[in-house]
PDB file of C-alpha atoms in Angstrom:
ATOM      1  CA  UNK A   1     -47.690 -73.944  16.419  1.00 52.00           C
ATOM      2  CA  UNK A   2     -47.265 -70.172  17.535  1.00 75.00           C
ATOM      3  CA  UNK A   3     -50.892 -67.845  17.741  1.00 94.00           C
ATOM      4  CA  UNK A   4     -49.897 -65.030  15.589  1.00 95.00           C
ATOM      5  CA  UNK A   5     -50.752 -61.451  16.402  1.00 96.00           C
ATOM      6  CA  UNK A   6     -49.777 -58.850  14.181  1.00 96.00           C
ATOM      7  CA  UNK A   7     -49.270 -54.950  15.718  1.00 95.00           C
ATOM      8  CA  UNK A   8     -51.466 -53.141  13.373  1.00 96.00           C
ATOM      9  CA  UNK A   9     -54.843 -55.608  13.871  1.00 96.00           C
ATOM     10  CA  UNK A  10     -57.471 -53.516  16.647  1.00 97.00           C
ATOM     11  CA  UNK A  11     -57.379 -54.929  19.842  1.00 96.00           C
ATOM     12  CA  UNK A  12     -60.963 -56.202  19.215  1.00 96.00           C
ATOM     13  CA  UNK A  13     -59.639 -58.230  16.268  1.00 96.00           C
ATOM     14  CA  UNK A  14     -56.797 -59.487  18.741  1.00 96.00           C
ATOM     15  CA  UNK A  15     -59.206 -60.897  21.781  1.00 96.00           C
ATOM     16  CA  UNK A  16     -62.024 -62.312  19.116  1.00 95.00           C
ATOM     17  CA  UNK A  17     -59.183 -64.115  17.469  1.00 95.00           C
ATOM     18  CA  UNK A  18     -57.646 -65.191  21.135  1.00 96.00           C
ATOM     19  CA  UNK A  19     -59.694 -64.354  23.828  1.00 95.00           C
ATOM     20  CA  UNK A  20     -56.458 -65.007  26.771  1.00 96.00           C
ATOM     21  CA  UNK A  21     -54.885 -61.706  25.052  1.00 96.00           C
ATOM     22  CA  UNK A  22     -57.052 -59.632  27.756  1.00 95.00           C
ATOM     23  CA  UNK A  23     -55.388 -61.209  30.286  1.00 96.00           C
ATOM     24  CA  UNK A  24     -51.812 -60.598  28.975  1.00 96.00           C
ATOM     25  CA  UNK A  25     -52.688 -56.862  27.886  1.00 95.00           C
ATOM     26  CA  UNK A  26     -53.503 -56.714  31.519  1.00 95.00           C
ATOM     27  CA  UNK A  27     -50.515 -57.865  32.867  1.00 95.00           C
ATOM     28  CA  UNK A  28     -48.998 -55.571  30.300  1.00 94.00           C
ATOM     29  CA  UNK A  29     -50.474 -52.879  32.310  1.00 93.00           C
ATOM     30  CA  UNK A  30     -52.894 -52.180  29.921  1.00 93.00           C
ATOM     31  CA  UNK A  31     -56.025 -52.908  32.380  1.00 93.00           C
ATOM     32  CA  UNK A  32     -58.337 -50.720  30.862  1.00 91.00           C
ATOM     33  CA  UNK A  33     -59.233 -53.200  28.273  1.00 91.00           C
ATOM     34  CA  UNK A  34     -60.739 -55.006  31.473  1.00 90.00           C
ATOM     35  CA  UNK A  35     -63.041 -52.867  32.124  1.00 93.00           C
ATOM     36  CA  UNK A  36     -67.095 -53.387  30.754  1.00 92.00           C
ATOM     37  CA  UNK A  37     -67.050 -51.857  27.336  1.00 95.00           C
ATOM     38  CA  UNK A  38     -63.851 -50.621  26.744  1.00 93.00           C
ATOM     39  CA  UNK A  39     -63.206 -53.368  24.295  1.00 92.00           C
ATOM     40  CA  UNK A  40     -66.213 -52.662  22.396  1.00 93.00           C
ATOM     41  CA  UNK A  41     -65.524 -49.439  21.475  1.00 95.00           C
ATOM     42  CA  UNK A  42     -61.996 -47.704  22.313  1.00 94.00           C
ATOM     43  CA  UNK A  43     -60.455 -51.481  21.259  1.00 94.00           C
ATOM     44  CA  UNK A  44     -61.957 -51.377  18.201  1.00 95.00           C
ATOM     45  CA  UNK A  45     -59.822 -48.766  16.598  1.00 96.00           C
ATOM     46  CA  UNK A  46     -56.874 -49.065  19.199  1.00 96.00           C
ATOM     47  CA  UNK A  47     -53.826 -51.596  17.746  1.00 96.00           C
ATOM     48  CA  UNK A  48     -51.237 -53.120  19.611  1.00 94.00           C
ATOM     49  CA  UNK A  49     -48.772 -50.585  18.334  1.00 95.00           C
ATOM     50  CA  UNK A  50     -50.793 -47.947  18.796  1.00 96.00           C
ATOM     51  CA  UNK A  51     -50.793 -48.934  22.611  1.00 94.00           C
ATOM     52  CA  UNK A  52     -47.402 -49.421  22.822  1.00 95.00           C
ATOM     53  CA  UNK A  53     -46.674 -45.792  22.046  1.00 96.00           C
ATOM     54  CA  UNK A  54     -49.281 -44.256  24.018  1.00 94.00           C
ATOM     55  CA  UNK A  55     -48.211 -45.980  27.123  1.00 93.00           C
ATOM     56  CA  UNK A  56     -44.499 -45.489  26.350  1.00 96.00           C
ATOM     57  CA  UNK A  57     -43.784 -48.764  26.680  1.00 95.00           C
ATOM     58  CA  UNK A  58     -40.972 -51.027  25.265  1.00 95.00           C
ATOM     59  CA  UNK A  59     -41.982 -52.702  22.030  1.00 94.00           C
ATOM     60  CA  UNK A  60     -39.334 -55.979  22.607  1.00 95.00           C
ATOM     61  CA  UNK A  61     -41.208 -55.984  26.177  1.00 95.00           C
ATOM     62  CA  UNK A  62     -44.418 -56.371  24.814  1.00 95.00           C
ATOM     63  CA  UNK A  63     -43.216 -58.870  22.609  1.00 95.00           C
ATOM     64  CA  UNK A  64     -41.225 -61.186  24.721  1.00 96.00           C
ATOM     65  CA  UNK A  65     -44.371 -61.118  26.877  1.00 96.00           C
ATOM     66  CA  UNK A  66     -46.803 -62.696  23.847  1.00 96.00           C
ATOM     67  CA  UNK A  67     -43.667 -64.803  23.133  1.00 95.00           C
ATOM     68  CA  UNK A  68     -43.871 -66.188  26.579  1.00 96.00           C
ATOM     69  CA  UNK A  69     -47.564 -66.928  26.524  1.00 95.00           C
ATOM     70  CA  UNK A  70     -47.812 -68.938  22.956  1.00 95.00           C
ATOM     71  CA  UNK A  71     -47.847 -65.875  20.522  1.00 96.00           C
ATOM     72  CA  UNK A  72     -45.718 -64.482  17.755  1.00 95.00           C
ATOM     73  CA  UNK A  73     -45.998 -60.848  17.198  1.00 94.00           C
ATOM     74  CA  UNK A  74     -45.559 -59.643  13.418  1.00 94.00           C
ATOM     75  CA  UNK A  75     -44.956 -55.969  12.337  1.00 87.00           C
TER      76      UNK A  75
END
């Protein structure tokens, strides 16, 4: 059965629901959330999507990568 992730849930909701998602969000290029505190307190009101757009990045990326590790990612 698929983990399911939806793009709108904080990133703090995300890695307390699945802890591995740091480790993809890092090889997403998103290696802040790495770093001591940063999920504590920038993740809690940063989403997936609202990542995606700051970074520029390509949504289907994103998704094919979550896809590849186990997860489903919802709208």
């Amino acid at each position: 059965m698929n983990k399911v992730l939806r793009m709108d849930e904080s990133i703090f909701e995300l890695v307390s629901r699945h802890p591995e998602v740091t480790g993809i969000m890092v090889e997403l290029g998103f290696q802040d959330i790495a770093k001591p505190g940063m999920l504590q307190t920038a993740g809690r009101f940063m989403t997936l999507s609202k990542g995606i757009k700051l970074r520029k990045m390509d949504p289907d990326t994103v998704r094919q990568t979550f896809k590849r590790h186990g997860f489903e990612v919802l709208e």
